[in-house]
Short mmCIF file of C-alpha atoms in Angstrom, two decimals:
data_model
loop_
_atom_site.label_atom_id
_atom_site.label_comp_id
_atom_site.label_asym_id
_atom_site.label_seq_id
_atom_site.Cartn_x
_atom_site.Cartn_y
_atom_site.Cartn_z
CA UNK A 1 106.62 100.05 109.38
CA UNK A 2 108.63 98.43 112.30
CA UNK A 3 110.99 95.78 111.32
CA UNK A 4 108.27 92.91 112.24
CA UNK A 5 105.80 94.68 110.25
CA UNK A 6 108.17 95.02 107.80
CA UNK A 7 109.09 91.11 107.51
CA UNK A 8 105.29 90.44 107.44
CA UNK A 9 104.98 92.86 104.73
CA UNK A 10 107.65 91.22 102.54
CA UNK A 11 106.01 87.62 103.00
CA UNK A 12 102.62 89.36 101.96
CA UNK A 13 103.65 91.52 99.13
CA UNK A 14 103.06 88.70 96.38
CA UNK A 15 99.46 88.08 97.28
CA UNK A 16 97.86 91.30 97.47
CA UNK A 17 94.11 89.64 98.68
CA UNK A 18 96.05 88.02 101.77
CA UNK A 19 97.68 91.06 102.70
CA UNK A 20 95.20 93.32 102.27
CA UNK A 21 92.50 91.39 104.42
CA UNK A 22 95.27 90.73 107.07
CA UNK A 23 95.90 94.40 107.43
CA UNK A 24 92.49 95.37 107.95
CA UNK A 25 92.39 92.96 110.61
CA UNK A 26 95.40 94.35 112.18
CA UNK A 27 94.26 98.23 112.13
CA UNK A 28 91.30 97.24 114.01
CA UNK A 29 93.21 95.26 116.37
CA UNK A 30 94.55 98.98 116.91
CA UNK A 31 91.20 101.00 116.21
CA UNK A 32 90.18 99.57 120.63
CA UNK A 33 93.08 102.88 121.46
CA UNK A 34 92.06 106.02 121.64
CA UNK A 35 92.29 107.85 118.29
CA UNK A 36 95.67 109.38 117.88
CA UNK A 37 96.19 113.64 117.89
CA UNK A 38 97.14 115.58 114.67
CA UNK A 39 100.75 116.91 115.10
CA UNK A 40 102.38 119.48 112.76
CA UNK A 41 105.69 120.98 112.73
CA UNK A 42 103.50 124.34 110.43
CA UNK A 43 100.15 125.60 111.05
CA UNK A 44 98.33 123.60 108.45
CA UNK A 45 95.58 125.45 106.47
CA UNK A 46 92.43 122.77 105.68
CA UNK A 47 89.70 123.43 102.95
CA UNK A 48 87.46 121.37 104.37
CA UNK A 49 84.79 119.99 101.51
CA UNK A 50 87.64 119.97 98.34
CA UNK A 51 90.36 117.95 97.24
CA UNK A 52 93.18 118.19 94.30
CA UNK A 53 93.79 115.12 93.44
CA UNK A 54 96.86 112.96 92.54
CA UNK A 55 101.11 114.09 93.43
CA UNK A 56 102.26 114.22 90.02
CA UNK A 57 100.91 117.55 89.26
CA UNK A 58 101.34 120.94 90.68
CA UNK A 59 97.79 122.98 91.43
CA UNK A 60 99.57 125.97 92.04
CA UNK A 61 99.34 128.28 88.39
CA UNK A 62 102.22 129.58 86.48
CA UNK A 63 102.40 132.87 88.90
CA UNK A 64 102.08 130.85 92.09
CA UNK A 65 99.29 133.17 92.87
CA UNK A 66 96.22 130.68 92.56
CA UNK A 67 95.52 126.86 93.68
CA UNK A 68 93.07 124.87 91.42
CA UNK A 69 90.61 122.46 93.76
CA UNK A 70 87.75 120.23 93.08
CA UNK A 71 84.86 120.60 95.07
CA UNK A 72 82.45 117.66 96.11
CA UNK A 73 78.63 117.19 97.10
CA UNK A 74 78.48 113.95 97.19
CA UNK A 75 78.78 111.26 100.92
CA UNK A 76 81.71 109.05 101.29
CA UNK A 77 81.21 106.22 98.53
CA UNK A 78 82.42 105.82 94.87
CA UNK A 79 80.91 108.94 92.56
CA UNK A 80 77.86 107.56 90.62
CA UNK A 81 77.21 108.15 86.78
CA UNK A 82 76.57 111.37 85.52
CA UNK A 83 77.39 113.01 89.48
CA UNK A 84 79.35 116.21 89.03
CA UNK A 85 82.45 117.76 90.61
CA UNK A 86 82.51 121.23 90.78
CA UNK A 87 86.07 122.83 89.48
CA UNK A 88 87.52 125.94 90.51
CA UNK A 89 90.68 127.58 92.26
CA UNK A 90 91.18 129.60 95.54
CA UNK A 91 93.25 132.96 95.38
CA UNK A 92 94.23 135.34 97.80
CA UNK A 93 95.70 135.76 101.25
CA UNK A 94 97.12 132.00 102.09
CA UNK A 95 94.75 130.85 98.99
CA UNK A 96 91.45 131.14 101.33
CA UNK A 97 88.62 132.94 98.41
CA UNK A 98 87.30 130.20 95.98
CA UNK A 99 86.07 131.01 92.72
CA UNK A 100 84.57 128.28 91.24
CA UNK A 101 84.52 127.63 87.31
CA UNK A 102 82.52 124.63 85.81
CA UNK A 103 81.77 121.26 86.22
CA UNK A 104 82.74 117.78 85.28
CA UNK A 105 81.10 114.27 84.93
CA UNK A 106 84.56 112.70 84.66
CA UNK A 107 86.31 112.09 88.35
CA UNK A 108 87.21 110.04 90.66
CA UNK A 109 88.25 110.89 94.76
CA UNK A 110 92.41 109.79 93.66
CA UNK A 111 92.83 111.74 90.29
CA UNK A 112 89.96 113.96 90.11
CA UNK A 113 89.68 115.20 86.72
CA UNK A 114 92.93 115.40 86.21
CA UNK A 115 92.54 119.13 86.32
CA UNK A 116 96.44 120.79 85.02
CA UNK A 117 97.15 124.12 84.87
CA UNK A 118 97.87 124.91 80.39
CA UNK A 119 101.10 125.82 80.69
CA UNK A 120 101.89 129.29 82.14
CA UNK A 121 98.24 130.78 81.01
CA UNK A 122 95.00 130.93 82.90
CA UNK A 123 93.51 128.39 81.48
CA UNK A 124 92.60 124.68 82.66
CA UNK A 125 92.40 121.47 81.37
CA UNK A 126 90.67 118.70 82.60
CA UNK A 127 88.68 115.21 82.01
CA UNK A 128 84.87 115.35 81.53
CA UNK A 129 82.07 113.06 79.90
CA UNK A 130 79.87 114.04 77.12
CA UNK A 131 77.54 112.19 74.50
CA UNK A 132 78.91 108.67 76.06
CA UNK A 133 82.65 109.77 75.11
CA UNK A 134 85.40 110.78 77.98
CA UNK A 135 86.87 114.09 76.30
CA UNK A 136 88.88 116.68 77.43
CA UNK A 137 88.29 120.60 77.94
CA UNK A 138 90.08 124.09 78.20
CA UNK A 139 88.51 126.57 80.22
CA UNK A 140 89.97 129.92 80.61
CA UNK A 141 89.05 131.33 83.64
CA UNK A 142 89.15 135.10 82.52
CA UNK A 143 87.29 134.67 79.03
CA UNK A 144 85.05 131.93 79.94
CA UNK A 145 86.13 130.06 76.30
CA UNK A 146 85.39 126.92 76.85
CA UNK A 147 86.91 124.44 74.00
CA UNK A 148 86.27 120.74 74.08
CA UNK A 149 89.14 118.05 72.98
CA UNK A 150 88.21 114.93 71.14
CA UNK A 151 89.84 112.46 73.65
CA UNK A 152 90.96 112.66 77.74
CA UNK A 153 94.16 113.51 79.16
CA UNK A 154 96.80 112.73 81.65
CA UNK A 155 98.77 114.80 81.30
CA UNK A 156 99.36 118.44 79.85
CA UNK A 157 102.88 119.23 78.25
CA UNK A 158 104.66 122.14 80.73
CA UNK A 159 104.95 124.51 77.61
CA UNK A 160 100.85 124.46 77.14
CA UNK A 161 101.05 123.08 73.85
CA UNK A 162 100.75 118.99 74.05
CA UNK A 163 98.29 116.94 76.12
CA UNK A 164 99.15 112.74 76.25
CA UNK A 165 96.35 110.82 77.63
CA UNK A 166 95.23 106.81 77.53
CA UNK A 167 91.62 105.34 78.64
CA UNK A 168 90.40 106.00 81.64
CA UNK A 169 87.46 103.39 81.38
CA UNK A 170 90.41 100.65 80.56
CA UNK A 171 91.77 101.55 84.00
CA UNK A 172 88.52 101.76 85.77
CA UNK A 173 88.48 97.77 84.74
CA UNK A 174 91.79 97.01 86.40
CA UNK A 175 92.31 100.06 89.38
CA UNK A 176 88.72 100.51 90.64
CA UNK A 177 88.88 104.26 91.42
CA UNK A 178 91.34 105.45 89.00
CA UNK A 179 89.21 105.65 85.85
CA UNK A 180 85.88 106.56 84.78
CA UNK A 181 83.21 103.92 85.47
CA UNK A 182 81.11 105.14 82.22
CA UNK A 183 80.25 102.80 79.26
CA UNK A 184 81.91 103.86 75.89
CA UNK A 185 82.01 102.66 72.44
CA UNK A 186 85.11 100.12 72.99
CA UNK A 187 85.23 97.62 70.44
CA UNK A 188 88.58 96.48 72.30
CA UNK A 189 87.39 96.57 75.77
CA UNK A 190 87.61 92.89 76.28
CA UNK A 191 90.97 92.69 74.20
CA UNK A 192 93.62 92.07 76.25
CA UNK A 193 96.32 93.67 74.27
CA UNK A 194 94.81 95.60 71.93
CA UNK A 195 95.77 97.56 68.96
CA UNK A 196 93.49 100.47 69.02
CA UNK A 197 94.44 102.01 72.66
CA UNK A 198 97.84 102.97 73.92
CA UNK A 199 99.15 106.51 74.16
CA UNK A 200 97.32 109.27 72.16
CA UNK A 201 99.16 113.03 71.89
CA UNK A 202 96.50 116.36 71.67
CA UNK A 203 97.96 119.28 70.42
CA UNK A 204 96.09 121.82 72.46
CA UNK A 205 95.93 124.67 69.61
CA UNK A 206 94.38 123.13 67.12
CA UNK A 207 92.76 119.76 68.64
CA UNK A 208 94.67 117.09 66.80
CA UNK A 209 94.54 114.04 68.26
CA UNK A 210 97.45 111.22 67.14
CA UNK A 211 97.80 107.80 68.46
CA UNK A 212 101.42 107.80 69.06
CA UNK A 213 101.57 104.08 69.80
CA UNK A 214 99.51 101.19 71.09
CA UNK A 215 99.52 98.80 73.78
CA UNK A 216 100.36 96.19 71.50
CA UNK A 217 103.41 98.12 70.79
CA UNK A 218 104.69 98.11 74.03
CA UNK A 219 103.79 94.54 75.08
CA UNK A 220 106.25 93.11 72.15
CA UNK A 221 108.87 95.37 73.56
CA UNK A 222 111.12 93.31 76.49
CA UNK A 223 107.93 90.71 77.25
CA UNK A 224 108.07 89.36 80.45
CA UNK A 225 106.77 86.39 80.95
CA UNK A 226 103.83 87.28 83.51
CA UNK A 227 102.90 88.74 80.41
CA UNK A 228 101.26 85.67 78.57
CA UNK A 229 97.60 85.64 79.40
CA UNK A 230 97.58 89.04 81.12
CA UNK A 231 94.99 92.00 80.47
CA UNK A 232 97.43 95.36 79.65
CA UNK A 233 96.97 98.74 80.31
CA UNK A 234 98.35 102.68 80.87
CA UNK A 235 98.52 104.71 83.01
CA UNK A 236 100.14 107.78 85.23
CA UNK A 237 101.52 109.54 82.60
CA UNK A 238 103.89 112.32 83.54
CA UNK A 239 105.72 115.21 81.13
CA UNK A 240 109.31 115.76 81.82
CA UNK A 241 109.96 119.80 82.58
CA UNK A 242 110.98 120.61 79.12
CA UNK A 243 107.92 119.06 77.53
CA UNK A 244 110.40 116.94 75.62
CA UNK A 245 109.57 113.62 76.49
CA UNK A 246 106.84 111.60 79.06
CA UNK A 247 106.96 108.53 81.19
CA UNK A 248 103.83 106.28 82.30
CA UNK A 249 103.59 102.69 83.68
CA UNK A 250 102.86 100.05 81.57
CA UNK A 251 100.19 97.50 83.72
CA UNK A 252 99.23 94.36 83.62
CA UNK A 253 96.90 92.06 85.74
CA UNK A 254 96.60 88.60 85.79
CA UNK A 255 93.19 86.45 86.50
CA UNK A 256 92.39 89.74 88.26
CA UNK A 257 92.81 93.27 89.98
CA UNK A 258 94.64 91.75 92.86
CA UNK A 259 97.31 90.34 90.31
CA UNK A 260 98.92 93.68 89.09
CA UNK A 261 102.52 93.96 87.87
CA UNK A 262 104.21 97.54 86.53
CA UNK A 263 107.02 98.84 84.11
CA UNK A 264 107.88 102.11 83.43
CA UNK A 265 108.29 103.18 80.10
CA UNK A 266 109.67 106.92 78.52
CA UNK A 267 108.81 108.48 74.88
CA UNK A 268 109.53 111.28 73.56
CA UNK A 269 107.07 113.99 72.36
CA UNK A 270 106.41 112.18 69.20
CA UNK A 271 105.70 108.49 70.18
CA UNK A 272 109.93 107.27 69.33
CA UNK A 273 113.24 106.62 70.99
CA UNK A 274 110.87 104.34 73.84
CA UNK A 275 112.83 103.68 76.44
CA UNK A 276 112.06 100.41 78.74
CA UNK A 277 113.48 101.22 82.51
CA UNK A 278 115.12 98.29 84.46
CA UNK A 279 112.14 97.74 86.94
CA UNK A 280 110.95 94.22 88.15
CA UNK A 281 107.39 93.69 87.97
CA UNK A 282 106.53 96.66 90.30
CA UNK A 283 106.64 100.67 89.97
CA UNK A 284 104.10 102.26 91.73
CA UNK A 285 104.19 106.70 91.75
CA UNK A 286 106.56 108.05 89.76
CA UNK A 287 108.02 111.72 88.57
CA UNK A 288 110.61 114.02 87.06
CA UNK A 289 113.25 115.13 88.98
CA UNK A 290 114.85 117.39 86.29
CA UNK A 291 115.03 116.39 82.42
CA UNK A 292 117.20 113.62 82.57
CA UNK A 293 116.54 111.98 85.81
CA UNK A 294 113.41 110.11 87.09
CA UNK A 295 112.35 109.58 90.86
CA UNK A 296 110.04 105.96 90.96
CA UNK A 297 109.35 103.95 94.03
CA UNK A 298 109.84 100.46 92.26
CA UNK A 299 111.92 96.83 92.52
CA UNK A 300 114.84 97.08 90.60
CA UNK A 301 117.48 94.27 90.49
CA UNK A 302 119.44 93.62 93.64
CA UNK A 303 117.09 96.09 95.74
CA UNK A 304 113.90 95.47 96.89
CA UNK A 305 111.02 97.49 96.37
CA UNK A 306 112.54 101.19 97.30
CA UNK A 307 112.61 105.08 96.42
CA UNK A 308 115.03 105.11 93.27
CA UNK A 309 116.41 108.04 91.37
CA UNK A 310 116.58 106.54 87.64
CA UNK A 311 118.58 108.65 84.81
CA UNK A 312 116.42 108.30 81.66
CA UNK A 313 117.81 106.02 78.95
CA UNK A 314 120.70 104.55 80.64
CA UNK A 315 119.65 100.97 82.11
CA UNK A 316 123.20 100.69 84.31
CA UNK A 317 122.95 104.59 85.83
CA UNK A 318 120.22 104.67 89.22
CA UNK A 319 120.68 105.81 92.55
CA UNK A 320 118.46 104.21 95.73
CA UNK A 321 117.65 107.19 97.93
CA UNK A 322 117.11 106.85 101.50
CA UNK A 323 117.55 103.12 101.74
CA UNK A 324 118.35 103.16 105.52
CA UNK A 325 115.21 105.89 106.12
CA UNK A 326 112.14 104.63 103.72
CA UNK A 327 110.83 101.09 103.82
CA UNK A 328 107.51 101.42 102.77
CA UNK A 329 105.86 103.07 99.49
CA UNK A 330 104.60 107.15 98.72
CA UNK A 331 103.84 109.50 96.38
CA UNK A 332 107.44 111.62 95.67
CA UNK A 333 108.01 114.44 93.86
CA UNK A 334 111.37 117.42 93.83
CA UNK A 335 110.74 120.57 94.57
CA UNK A 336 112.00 123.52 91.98
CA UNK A 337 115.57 123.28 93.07
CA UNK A 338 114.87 119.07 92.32
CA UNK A 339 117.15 118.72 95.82
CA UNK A 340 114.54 118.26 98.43
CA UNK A 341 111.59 115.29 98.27
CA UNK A 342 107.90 115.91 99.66
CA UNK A 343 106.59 112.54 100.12
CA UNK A 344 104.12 110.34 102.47
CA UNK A 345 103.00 107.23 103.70
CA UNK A 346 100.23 105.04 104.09
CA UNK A 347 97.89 104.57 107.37
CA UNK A 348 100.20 102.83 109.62
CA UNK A 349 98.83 100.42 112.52
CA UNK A 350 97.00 103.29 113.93
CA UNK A 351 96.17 104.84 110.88
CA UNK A 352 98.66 107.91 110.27
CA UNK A 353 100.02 109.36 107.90
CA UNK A 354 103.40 110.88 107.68
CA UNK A 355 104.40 113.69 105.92
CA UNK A 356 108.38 113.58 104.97
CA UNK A 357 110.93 116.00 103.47
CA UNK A 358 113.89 114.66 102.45
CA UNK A 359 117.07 116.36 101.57
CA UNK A 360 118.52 114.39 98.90
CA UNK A 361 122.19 116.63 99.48
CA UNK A 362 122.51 116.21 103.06
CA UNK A 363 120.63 112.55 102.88
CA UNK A 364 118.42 113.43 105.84
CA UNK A 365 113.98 112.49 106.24
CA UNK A 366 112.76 114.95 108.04
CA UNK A 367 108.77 114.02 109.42
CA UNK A 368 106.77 117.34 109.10
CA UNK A 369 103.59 115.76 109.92
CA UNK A 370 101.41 112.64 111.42
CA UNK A 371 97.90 113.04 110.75
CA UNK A 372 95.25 110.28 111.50
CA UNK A 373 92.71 109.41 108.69
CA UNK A 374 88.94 108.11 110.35
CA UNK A 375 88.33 104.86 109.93
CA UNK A 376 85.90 105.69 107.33
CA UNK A 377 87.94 106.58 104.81
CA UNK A 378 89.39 103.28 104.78
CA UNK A 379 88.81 101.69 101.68
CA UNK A 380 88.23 97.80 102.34
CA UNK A 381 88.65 96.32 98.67
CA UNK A 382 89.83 97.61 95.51
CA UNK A 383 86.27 97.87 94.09
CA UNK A 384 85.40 100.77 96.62
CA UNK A 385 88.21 102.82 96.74
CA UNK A 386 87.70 106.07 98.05
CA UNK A 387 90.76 106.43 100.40
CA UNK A 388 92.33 109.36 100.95
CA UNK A 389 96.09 109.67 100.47
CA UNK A 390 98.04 112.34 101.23
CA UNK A 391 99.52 113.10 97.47
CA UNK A 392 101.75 115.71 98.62
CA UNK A 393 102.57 118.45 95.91
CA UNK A 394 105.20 121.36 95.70
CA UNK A 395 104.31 124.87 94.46
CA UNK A 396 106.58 126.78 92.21
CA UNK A 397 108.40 128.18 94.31
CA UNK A 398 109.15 125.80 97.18
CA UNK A 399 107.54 127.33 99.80
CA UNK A 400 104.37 125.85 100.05
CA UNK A 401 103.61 121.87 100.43
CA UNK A 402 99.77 121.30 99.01
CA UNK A 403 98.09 117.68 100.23
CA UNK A 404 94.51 116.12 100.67
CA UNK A 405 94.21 114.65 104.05
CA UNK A 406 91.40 113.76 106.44
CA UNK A 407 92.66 114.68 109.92
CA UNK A 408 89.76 117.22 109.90
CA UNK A 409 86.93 114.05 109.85
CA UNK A 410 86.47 115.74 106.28
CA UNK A 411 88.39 115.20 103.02
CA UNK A 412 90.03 118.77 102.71
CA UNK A 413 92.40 120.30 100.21
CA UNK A 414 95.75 121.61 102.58
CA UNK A 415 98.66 123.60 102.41
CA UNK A 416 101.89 124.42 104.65
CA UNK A 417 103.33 127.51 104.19
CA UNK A 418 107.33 126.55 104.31
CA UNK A 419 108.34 130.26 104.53
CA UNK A 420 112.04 130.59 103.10
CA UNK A 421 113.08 127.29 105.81
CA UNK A 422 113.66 125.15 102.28
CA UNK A 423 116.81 128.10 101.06
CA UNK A 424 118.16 127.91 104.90
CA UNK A 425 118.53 124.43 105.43
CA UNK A 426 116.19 125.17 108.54
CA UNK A 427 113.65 122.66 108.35
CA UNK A 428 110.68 122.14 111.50
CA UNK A 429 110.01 118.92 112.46
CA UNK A 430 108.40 116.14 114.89
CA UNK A 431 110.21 114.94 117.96
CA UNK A 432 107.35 112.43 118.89
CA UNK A 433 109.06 111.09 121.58
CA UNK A 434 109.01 114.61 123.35
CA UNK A 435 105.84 114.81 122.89
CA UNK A 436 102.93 113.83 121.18
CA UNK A 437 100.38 116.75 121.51
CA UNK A 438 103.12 119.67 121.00
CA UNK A 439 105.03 119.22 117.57
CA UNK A 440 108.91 120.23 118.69
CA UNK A 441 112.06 120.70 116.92
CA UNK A 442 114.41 117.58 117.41
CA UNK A 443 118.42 117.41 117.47
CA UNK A 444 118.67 114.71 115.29
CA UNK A 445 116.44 113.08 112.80
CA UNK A 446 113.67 110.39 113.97
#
């Protein structure tokens, strides 16, 4: 954002209907130019036809050697009941042979399935609907065994052994496109803080399912006063590396979907020692830097809304990062050595999308990539929301950067293959103001 988009932006935030029909105005104020090129600093590899999903896990297995991938049939518009993704994982030279592996009922075009690699094995878990009940299942994609789990899951523990998860039709409710839309038994579903859902646990050996604590639970703990009248809710749920603890954002929405306000909240494996972080009102993509340390773009007190580095369980201890080069909101995650950030942005004026490292040591962005998403793929309201963000992801190695993007005129599942420029400090970039066709190294950063 320029600095007049910027101050419109601020003005706008607190009424989310305003600013979302104003920018949709504005785009196609832009949308009379011609349509913008695709520039790349790396040859980017697109699987056109399949997506991954959401930043806050890796697709790339334990060995680095395969990349898990949904793969749709369906047009551009929300997935129906009972429509299937098909599930599956490419292998081989730069990931290009698919092998696909089942199907699910239970997806949507921003999470997918949720589909995790289970730990450092070869099998997968992911979200799927059966008998009117959102469960869970582990495939292993060697032996076929295919075991269902009583409840779904957000998220699978790093060591394979724990899955957390929360309801997925409670979000559909309040984030249109982030949940399941199917009908389940839900004596609660009109409760607004109910007692029955919060955060359940899985243990993935022997399928026993524990609520570790409810919504209720969390509500009572630090209310704010938005609170009163508000309908609550989980979600993004995220294990910390050494499958010790988990974080997720506690939601609320008030009179309705447009109204939304966010905490972030830490447990450990076992439901105690809940930790409240010092956010105000609004945490949107969040993730684990190391054990200790949390990476959330969120308001905290005396900063607006920015990129903060958060250490767990000490309110006083957080670091902003890249105040002077970030002023808008993306999905952020470390890489293995937890000192450089892939992250993106949202469809600017002309509708691109920037793809950012950022060295965290040397506090430098570096733009890898601005890619134009169609018009299309726009979504217009929060109750059709089949956008297409970028969702950048890490492998295990940092050397390759994984993201969905549309620059094709297709959804497709990419990658950029980094090379060893991440251990040399030699990272390719953008000089847009060279040029915009040719992607070109620049002396300083944009």
């Amino acid at each position: 954002m320029n600095k007049i988009e910027k101050f419109v932006y601020d003005i706008l935030k607190h009424n989310p209907k305003l600013k979302l029909a104003i920018r949709n105005q504005y785009q196609r104020i832009f949308d009379l130019l011609p349509t913008p090129l695709p520039v790349s600093a790396y040859e980017i590899s697109a699987r056109q036809g399949y997506f991954f999903g959401f930043h806050d896990h890796t697709p790339f297995s334990g060995d680095n050697k395969k990349l898990l991938a949904h793969r749709y049939n369906i047009p551009l518009r929300i997935p129906q009941l009972g429509e299937n993704i098909e599930i599956g994982y490419f292998d081989g030279d730069n990931f290009q042979e698919f092998h696909p592996i089942t199907f699910s009922k239970a997806w949507s075009w921003h999470l997918g399935a949720k589909l995790q690699w289970r730990g450092s094995s070869n099998q997968v878990v992911f979200n799927d609907h059966e008998n009117d009940k959102n469960i869970s299942r582990i495939v292993d994609i060697e032996t076929k065994e295919d075991i269902r789990m009583p409840e779904e899951i957000g998220s699978v523990s790093p060591d394979g052994q724990w899955a957390v998860g929360y309801s997925f039709s409670r979000v559909e409710k309040c984030m249109p496109g982030y949940g399941y839309p199917y009908t389940v038994n839900d004596p609660e579903k009109d409760v607004a803080i109910p007692e029955r859902h919060g955060i359940h646990r899985i243990n993935l050996d022997n399928r026993d399912t524990q609520l570790l604590f409810s919504i209720s639970d969390i509500a009572k703990m630090e209310p704010n006063q938005n609170m009163q009248g508000a309908y609550h809710f989980f979600s993004h749920i995220v294990f910390s590396p050494d499958s010790k603890r988990f974080i997720f954002l506690h939601r609320w929405i008030v009179n309705s979907v447009y109204n939304r306000y966010s905490r972030m909240v830490s447990s450990d494996i076992n439901g105690k020692d809940i930790y409240i972080f010092p956010t105000i009102n609004m945490v949107s993509h969040i993730g684990w830097q190391d054990d200790n340390h949390v990476i959330a773009y969120s308001r905290v007190p005396k900063y607006d809304d920015q990129y903060v580095v958060f250490q767990d369980q000490a309110k006083e201890i957080y670091q902003i990062i890249g105040e002077d080069v970030f002023n808008s909101d993306g999905h952020p995650s470390f890489d293995p050595t937890k000192r450089w950030i892939v992250t993106d942005t949202y469809p600017d004026r002309r509708r691109i999308q920037n793809l950012i490292v950022y060295d965290t040591k040397e506090e430098k962005r570096y733009d890898i990539a601005k890619l134009p998403m169609p018009k299309c793929f726009q979504s217009k309201t929060p109750f059709a929301h089949w956008t297409c963000d970028l969702h950048p992801r890490w492998d295990r190695e940092g050397r390759y950067i994984c993201f969905d993007s549309t620059y094709t005129g297709t959804r497709s599942l990419c990658t950029i293959d980094l090379g060893s420029d991440l251990n040399k400090n030699t990272i390719e970039y953008l000089n847009i103001q060279n040029s915009r066709n040719k992607p070109d190294r620049a002396e300083k950063n944009q």
